[in-house]
Coordinates of C-alpha atoms in Angstrom, one line a residue:
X1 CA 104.9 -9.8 -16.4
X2 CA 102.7 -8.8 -13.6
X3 CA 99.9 -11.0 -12.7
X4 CA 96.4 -11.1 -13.8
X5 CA 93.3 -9.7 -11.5
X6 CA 90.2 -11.8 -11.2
X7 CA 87.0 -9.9 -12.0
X8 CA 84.8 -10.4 -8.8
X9 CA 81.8 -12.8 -9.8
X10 CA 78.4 -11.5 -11.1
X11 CA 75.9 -13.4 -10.6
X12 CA 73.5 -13.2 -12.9
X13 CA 69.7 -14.9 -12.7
X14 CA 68.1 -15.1 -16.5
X15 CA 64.0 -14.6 -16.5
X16 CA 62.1 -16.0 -19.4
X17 CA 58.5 -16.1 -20.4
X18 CA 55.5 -17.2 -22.6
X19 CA 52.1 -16.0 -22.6
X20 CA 51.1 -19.4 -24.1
X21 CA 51.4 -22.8 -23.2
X22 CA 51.5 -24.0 -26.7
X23 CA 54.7 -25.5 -28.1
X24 CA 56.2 -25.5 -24.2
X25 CA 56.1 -29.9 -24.7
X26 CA 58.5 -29.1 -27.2
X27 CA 62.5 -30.3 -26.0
X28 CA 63.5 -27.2 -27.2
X29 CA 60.9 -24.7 -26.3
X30 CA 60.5 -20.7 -27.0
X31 CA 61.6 -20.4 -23.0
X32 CA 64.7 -22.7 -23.8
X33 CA 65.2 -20.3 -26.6
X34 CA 65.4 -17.2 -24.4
X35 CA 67.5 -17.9 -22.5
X36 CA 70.1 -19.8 -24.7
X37 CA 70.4 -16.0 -26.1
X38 CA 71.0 -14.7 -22.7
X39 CA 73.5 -16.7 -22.0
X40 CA 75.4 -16.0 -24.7
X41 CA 75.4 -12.3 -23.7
X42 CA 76.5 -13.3 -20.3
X43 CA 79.9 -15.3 -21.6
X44 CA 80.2 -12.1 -23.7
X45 CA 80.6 -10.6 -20.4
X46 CA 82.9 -13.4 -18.6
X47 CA 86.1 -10.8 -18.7
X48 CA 83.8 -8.5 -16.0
X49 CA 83.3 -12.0 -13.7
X50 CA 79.6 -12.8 -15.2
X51 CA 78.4 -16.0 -14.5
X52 CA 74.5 -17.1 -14.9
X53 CA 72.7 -18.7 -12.1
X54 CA 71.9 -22.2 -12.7
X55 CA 68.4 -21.7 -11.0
X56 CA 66.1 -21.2 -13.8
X57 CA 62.9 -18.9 -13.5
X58 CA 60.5 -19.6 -16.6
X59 CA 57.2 -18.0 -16.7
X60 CA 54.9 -20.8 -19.5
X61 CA 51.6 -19.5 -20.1
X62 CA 51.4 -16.5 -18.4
X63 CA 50.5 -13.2 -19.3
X64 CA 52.7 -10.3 -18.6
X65 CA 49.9 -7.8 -17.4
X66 CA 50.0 -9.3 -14.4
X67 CA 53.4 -9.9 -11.7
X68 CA 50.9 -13.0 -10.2
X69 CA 53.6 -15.5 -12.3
X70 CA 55.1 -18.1 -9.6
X71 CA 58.6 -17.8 -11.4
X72 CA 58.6 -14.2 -11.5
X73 CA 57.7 -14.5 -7.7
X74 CA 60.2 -16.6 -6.9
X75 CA 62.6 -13.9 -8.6
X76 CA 61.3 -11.3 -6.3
X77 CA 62.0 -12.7 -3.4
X78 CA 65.9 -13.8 -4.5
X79 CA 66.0 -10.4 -5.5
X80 CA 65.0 -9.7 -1.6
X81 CA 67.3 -12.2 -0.2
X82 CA 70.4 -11.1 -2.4
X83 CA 70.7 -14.0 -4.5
X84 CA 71.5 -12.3 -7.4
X85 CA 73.6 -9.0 -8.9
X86 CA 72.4 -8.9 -12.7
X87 CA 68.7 -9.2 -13.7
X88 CA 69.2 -10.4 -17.4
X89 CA 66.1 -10.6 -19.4
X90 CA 65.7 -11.5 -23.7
X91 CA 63.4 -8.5 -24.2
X92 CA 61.8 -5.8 -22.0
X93 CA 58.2 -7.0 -22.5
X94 CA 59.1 -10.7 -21.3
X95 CA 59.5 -9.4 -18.0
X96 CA 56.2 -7.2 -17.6
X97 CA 54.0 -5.3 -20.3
X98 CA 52.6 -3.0 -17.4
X99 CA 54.9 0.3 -17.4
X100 CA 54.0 0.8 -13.8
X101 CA 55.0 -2.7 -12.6
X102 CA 58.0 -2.6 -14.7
X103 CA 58.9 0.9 -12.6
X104 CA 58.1 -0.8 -9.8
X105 CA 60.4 -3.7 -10.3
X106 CA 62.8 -1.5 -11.1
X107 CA 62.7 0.7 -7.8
X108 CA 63.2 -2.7 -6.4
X109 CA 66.4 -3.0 -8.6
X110 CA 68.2 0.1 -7.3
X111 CA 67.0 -0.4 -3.4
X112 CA 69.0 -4.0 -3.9
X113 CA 71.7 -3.0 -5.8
X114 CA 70.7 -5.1 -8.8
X115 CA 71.2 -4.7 -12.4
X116 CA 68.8 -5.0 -15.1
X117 CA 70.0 -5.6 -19.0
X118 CA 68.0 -6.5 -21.5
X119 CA 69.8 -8.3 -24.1
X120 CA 68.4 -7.2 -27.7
X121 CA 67.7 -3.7 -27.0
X122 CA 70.7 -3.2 -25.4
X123 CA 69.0 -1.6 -21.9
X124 CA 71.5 -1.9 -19.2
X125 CA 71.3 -0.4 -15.8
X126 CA 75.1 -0.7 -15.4
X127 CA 75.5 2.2 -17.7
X128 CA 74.7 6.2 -17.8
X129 CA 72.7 5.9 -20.9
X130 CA 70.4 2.8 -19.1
X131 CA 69.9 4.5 -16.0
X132 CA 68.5 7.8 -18.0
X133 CA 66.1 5.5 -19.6
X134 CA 65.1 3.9 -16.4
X135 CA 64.0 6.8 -14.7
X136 CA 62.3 8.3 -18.1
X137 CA 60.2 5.2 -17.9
X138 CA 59.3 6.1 -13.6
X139 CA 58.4 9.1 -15.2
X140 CA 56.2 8.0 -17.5
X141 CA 54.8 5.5 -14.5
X142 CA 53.9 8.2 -12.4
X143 CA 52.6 10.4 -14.9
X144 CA 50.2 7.6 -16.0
X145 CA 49.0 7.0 -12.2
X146 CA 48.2 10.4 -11.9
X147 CA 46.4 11.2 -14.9
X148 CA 44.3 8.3 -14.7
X149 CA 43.5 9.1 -11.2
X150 CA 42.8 12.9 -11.9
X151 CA 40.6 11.7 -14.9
X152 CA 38.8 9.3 -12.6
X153 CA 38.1 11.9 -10.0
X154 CA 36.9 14.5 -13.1
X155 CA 34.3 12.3 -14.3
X156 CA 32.9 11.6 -10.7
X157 CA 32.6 14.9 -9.9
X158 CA 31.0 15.9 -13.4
X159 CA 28.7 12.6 -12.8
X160 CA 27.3 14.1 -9.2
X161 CA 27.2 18.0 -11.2
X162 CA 24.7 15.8 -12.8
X163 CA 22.7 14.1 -10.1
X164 CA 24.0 10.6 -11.0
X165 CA 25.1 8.2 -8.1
X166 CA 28.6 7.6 -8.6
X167 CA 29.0 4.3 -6.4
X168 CA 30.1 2.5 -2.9
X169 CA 28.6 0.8 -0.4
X170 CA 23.9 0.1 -1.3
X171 CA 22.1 2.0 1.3
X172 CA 19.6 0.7 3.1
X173 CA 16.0 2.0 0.8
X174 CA 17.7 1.5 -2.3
X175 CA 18.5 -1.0 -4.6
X176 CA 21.3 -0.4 -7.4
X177 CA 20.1 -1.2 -11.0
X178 CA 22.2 -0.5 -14.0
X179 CA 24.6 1.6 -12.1
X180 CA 21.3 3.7 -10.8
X181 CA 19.2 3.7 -7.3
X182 CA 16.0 2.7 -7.2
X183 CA 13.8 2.8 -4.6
X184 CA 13.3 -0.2 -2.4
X185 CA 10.1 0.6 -1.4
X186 CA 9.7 -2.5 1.6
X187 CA 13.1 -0.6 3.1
X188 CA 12.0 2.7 2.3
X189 CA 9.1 2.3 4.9
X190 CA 11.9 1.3 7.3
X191 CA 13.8 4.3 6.6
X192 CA 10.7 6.7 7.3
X193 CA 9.9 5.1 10.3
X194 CA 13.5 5.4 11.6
X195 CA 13.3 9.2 11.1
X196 CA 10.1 9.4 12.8
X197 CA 11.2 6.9 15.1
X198 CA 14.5 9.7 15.9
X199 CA 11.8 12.3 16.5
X200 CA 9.8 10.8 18.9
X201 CA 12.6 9.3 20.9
X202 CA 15.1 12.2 20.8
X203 CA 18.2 10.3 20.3
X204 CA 20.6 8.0 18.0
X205 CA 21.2 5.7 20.4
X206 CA 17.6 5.5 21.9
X207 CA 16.2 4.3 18.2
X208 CA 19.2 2.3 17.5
X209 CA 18.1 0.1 20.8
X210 CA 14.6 0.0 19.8
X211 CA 15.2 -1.2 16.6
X212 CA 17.3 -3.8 18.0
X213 CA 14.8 -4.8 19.9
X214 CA 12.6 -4.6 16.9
X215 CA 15.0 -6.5 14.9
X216 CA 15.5 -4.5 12.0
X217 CA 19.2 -4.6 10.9
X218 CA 20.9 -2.4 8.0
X219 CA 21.6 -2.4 4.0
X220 CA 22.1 -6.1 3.2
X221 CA 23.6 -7.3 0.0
X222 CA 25.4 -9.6 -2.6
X223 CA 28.5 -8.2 -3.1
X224 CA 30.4 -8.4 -7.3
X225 CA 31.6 -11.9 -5.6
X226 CA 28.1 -13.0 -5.4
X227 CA 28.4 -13.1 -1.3
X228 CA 25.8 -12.0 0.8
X229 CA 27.2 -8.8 2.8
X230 CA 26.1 -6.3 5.2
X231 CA 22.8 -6.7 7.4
X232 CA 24.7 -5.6 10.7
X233 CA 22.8 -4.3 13.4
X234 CA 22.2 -0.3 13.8
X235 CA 24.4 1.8 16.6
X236 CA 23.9 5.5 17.3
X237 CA 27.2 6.4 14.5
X238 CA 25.1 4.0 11.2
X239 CA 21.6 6.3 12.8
X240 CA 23.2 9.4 12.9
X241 CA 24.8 8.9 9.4
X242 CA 21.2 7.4 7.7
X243 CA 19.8 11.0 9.4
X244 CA 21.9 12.8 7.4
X245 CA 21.9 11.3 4.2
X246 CA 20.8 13.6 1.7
X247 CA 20.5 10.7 -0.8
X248 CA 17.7 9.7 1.2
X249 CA 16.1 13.7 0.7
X250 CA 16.4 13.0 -3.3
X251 CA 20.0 14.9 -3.7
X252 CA 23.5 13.8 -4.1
X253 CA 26.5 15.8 -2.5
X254 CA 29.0 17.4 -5.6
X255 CA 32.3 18.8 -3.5
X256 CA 30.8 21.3 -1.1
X257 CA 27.3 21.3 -3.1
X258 CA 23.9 19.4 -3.0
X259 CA 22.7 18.8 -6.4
X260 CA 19.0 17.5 -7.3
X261 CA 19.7 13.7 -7.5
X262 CA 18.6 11.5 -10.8
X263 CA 16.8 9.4 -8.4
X264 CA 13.3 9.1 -6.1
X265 CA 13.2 10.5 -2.4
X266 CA 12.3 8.6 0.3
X267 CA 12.0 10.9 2.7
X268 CA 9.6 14.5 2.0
X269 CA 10.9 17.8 2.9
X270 CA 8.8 18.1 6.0
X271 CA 9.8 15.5 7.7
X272 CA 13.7 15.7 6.5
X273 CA 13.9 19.5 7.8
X274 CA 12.4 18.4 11.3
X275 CA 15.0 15.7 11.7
X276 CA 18.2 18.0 10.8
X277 CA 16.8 20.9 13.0
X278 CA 16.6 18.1 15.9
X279 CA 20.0 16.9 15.0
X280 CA 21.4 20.3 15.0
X281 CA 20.1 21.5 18.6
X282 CA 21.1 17.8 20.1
X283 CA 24.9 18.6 18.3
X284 CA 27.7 19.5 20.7
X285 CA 27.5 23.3 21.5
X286 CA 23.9 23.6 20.4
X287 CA 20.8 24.4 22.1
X288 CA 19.5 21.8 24.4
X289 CA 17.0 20.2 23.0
X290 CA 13.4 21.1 23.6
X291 CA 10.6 19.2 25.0
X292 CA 7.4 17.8 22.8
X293 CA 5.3 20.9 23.0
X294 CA 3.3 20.2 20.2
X295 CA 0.2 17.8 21.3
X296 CA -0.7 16.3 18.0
X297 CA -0.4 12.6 18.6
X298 CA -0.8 11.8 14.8
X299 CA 2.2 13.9 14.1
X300 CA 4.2 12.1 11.2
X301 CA 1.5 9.3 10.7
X302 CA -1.6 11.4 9.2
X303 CA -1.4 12.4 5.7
X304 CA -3.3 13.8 2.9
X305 CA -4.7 12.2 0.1
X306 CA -2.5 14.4 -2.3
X307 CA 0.2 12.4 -0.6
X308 CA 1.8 15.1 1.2
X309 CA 1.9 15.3 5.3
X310 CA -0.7 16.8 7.3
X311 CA 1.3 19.1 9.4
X312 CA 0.0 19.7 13.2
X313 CA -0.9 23.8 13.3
X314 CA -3.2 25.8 15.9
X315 CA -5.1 29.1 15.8
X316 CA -6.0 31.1 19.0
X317 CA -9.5 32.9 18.9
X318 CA -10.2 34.6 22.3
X319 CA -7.8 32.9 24.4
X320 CA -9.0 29.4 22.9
X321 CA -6.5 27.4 21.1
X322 CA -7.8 25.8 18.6
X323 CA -5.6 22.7 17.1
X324 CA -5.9 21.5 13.0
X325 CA -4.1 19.3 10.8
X326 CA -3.7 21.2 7.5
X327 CA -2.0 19.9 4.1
X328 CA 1.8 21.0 4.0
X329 CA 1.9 20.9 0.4
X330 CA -1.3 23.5 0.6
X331 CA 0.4 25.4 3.3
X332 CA 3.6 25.7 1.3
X333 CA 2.7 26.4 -2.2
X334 CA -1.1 27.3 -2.3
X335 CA -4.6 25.7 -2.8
X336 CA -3.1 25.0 -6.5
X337 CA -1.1 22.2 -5.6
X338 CA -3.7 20.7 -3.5
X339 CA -7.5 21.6 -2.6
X340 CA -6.5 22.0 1.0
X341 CA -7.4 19.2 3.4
X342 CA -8.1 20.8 7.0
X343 CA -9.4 19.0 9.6
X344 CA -9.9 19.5 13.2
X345 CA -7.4 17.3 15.2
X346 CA -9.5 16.0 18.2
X347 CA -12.1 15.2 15.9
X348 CA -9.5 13.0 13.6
X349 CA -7.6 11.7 16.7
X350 CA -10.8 10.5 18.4
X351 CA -11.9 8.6 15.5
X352 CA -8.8 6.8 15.2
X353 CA -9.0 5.8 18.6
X354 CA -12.2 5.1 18.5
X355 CA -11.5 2.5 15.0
X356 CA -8.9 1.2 17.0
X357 CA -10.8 0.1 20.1
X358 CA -13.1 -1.8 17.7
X359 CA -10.1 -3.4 15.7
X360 CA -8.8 -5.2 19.0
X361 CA -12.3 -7.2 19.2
X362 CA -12.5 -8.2 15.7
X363 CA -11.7 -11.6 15.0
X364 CA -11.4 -11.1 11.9
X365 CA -8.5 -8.2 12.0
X366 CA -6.6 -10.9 14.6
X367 CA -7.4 -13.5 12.1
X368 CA -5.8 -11.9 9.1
X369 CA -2.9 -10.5 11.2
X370 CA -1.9 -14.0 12.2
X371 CA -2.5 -15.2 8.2
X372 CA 0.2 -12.4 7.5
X373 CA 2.7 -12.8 10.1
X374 CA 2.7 -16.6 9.3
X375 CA 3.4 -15.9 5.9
X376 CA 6.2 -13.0 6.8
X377 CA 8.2 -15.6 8.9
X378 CA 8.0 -18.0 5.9
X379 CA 9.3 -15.2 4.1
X380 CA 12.1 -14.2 5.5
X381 CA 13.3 -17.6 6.9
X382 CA 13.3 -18.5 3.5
X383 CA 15.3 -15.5 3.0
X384 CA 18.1 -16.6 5.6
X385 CA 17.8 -20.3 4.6
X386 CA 19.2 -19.5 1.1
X387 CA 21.8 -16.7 2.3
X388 CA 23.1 -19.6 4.6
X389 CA 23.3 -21.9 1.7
X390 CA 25.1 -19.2 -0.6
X391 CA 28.2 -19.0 2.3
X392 CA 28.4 -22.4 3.0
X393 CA 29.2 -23.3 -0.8
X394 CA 31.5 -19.9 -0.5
X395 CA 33.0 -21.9 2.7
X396 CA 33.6 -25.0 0.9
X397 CA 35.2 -23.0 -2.3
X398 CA 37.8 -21.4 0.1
X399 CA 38.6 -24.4 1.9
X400 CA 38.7 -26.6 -1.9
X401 CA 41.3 -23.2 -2.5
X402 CA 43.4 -23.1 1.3
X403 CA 44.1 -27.3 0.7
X404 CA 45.8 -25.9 -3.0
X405 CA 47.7 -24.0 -1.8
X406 CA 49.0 -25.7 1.0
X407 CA 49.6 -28.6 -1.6
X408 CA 51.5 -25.9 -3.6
X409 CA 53.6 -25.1 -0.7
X410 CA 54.7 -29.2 -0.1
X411 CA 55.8 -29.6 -3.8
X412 CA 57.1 -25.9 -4.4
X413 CA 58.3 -24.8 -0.8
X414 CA 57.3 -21.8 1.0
X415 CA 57.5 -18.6 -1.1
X416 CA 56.1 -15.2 -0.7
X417 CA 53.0 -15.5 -3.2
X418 CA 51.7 -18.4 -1.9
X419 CA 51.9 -17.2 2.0
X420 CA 50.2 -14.2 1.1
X421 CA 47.3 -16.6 -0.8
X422 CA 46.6 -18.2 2.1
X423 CA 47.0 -15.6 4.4
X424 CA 44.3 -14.4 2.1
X425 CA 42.0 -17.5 1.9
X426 CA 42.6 -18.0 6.1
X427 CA 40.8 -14.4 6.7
X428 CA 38.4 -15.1 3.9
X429 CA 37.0 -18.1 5.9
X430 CA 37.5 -16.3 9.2
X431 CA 34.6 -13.5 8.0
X432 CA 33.2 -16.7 6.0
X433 CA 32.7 -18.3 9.1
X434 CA 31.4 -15.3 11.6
X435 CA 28.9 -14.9 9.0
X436 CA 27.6 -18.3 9.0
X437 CA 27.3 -18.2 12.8
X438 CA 25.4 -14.8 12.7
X439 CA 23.0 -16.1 9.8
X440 CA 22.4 -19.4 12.1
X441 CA 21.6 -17.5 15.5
X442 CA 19.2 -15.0 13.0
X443 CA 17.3 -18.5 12.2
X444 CA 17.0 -19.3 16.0
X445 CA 15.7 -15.8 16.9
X446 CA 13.5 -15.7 14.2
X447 CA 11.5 -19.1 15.0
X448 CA 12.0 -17.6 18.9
X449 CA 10.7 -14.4 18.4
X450 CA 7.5 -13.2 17.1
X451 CA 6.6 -11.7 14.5
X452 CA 5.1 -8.0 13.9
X453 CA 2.2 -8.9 13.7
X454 CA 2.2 -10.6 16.6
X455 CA 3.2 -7.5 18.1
X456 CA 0.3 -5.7 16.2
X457 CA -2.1 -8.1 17.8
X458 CA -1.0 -7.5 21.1
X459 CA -1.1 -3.9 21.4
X460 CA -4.3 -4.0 19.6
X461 CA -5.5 -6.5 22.8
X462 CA -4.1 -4.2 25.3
X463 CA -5.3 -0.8 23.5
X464 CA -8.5 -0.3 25.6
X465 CA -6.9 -0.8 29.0
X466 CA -4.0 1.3 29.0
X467 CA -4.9 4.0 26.8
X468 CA -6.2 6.3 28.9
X469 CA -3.3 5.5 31.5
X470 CA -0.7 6.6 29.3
X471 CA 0.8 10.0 28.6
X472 CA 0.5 12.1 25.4
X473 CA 3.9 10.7 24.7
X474 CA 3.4 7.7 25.4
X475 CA 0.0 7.5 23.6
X476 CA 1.9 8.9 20.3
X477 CA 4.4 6.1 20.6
X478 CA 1.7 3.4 21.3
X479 CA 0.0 4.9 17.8
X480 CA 3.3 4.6 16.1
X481 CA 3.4 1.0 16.9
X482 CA 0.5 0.1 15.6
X483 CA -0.1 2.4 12.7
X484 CA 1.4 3.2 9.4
X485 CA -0.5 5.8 8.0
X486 CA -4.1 7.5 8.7
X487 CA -4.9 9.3 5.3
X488 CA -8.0 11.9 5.2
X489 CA -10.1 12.9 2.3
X490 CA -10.8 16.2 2.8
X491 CA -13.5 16.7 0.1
X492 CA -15.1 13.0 1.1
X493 CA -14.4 13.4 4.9
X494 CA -13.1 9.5 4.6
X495 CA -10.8 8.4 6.9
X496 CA -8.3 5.2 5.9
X497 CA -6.5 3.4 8.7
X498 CA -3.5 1.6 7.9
X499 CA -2.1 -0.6 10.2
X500 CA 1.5 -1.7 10.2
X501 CA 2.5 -4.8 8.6
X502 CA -1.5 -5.1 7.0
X503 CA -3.8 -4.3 4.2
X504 CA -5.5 -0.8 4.7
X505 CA -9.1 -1.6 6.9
X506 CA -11.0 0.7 5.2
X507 CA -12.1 4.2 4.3
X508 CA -14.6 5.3 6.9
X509 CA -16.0 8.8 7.4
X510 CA -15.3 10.5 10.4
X511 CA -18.9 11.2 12.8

């Protein structure tokens, strides 16, 4: 009689789970259940050398849309380590009720050289018929991935065909409200002046430096986690890309197209197209870029009442130029649109000059500019004080969350899950913690530094004296400083001043 042959031993690891956690205090639980019926399938097998594992991997009150389960972790990385040669489960859905985990886990499967059987619907990887199933069901995975991921890109695109903003990152002038920008109009002043502030200094990294020096920072805001984000400091790559955001012209980008947006601009065509042609002749392989020939020193700060800009323009009558500020929405579509402001520009840039001569000696203007910037440091060190307070309490939640888990790790031992938690939590508080740094030296500049209007009151002081020192450049930047707007009423001949950082002065008629 010849001898017997031993079947080489498969070892087979038994996976069991319950979405609830009701009846698991029970001595003989739906888990026990389980896998009581698995075992029974694996002596049915004993002849082909199966023997189940006596390491036990139940899954209580867990759901199976998700793999985050700390058994089923623990099964993964067995699986890794090539602890196991059968993957024996009571019913598909007990191990995951996501098809494209589930063909995940299976890629897994193959790659290791693992079976997979589940018991009552007779699936079993170690035969033909179970491996055609298994890769019907990849299939089926990767059809689903892609169809929801072509559907997702259809309905963005036919959203921007539309003008709608179809999400990422809050730029800075806009504020998102029921999945919709809205202008912001405190940073949409900021975002005009930087376009200005690009034209009168010729360069990206020239206005990212002055507003450094300025202090004005980028898009802050609280992210879905409730944490304060963003609010990092301009270089020439975040100007360049703000100068050529056609969000900010009232448009939204569709594939290859611009489409007319479902939301305000901020910045009007005038001053948009002078920025782009700038950009343009400044880009690599473009024309050089030319000097300030124009010698309107209001240029991008006067305005018509209509609302539109009044564009620098000259007219040459006997070999005397003669310079004008004319109405660009008159200019461009007729004296329907608007009744036509014209004004001479001496006459409107000596007047101005003139009003702010006299605003450096009135108490009253330094008085009310002090009131304001008082009040604007409250402001925004309130601001700071409470985004401070928000990531400490974020600081304290991480580090309540990195002791759990390294609590977890004592009682449980080191597993693949839990490192990758705290990796998680350890660079959570590493941003955590650069944040609270920058939002504490932003406090310390802030009662350091003075305020605009601090700045207003000082170039109003020094005005008089250096005026007439300076260039026309220079006197056009000095102007920018200290004015917002100068708005003329053509039909009244009034003249309002408005000053940065303060209520309009007044209208006054020019003499």
């Amino acid at each position: 009689m010849a001898p017997s042959i031993k079947a080489k031993q498969v070892r087979v690891a038994i996976y069991t789970r319950k979405s609830v956690n009701e009846g698991l205090d029970q001595q003989f639980n739906s888990l026990d259940a389980q896998r009581e019926f698995v075992e029974a399938y694996v002596k049915s097998h004993a002849g082909d050398g199966w023997v189940a594992l006596d390491a036990r991997y139940d899954d209580g009150g867990f759901s199976g849309a998700t793999t985050d389960r700390p058994a089923f972790q623990r099964l993964i990385q067995d699986i890794k380590d090539g602890q196991l040669d059968v993957l024996a489960v009571y019913r598909l859905d007990r191990l995951s009720r996501s098809i494209d985990d589930f063909a995940q886990l299976m890629r897994l499967l193959e790659k290791r050289n693992v079976a997979f059987v589940s018991v009552t619907e007779r699936f079993d990887t170690t035969s033909p018929m179970g491996r055609m199933v298994l890769n019907l069901l990849a299939s089926f995975a990767q059809f689903e991935r892609e169809t929801i991921a072509q559907r997702t890109r259809d309905k963005m695109s036919a959203s921007r065909r539309r003008g709608m903003w179809t999400g990422g990152r809050p730029v800075l002038g806009y504020d998102v409200f029921e999945k919709a920008l809205v202008v912001n109009e405190a940073e949409a002043v900021t975002v005009r002046r930087i376009f200005q502030t690009y034209l009168d200094l010729g360069g990206c990294v020239a206005v990212a430096e002055e507003l450094g020096v300025l202090g004005i920072r980028n898009k802050a805001w609280v992210n879905q986690a409730g944490e304060q984000t963003g609010g990092a400091p301009f270089n020439s790559s975040t100007i360049h890309w703000l100068l050529t955001n056609s969000l900010y012209r009232g448009l939204v980008r569709a594939q290859d197209d611009l489409v007319e947006g479902q939301h305000d601009a901020i910045v009007d065509e005038e001053l948009w197209d002078r920025v782009q042609r700038k950009l343009k002749a400044q880009a690599p392989g473009g024309k050089s870029r030319p000097k300030r020939k124009t010698s309107a020193m209001l240029s991008g700060i006067a305005r018509c009442r209509c609302g539109a800009a009044l564009t620098p323009t000259n007219s040459k009558r006997k070999a005397k130029v003669y310079r004008y500020y004319i109405c660009s929405r008159a200019q461009k579509q007729g004296k329907g649109a608007c009744p036509g402001t014209r004004i001479g520009a001496g006459k409107l840039e000596e007047h101005v000059v003139e009003q702010i001569r006299r605003l450096g000696k009135d108490p009253r203007i330094v008085e009310a500019a002090l009131l304001q910037g008082g009040q604007q440091r409250a402001e925004e060190r309130t601001r700071l004080q409470a985004g401070l307070k928000d990531l400490n309490r974020s600081h304290g939640e991480l580090l309540r969350k990195q002791n759990k888990l390294v609590a977890a790790m004592g009682d449980q031992g080191t597993s693949a899950a839990l490192s990758k938690g705290l990796k998680e939590v350890e660079e959570a508080m590493a941003d955590i913690n650069e944040r609270i740094e920058a939002a504490r030296r932003d406090l310390q500049a802030l009662d350091k530094a003075g305020t605009s209007a601090d700045g207003l009151i000082q170039a109003l002081a020094e005005f008089t004296a250096v005026w007439d020192t300076l260039t026309l450049d220079e006197q056009a930047r000095l102007l920018d400083l200290i004015l917002d707007a100068v708005v003329y009423d053509g039909p009244s001949g009034a003249i309002e001043i408005r000053l940065r950082d303060m209520e309009p002065i007044g209208a006054e008629a020019a003499a």
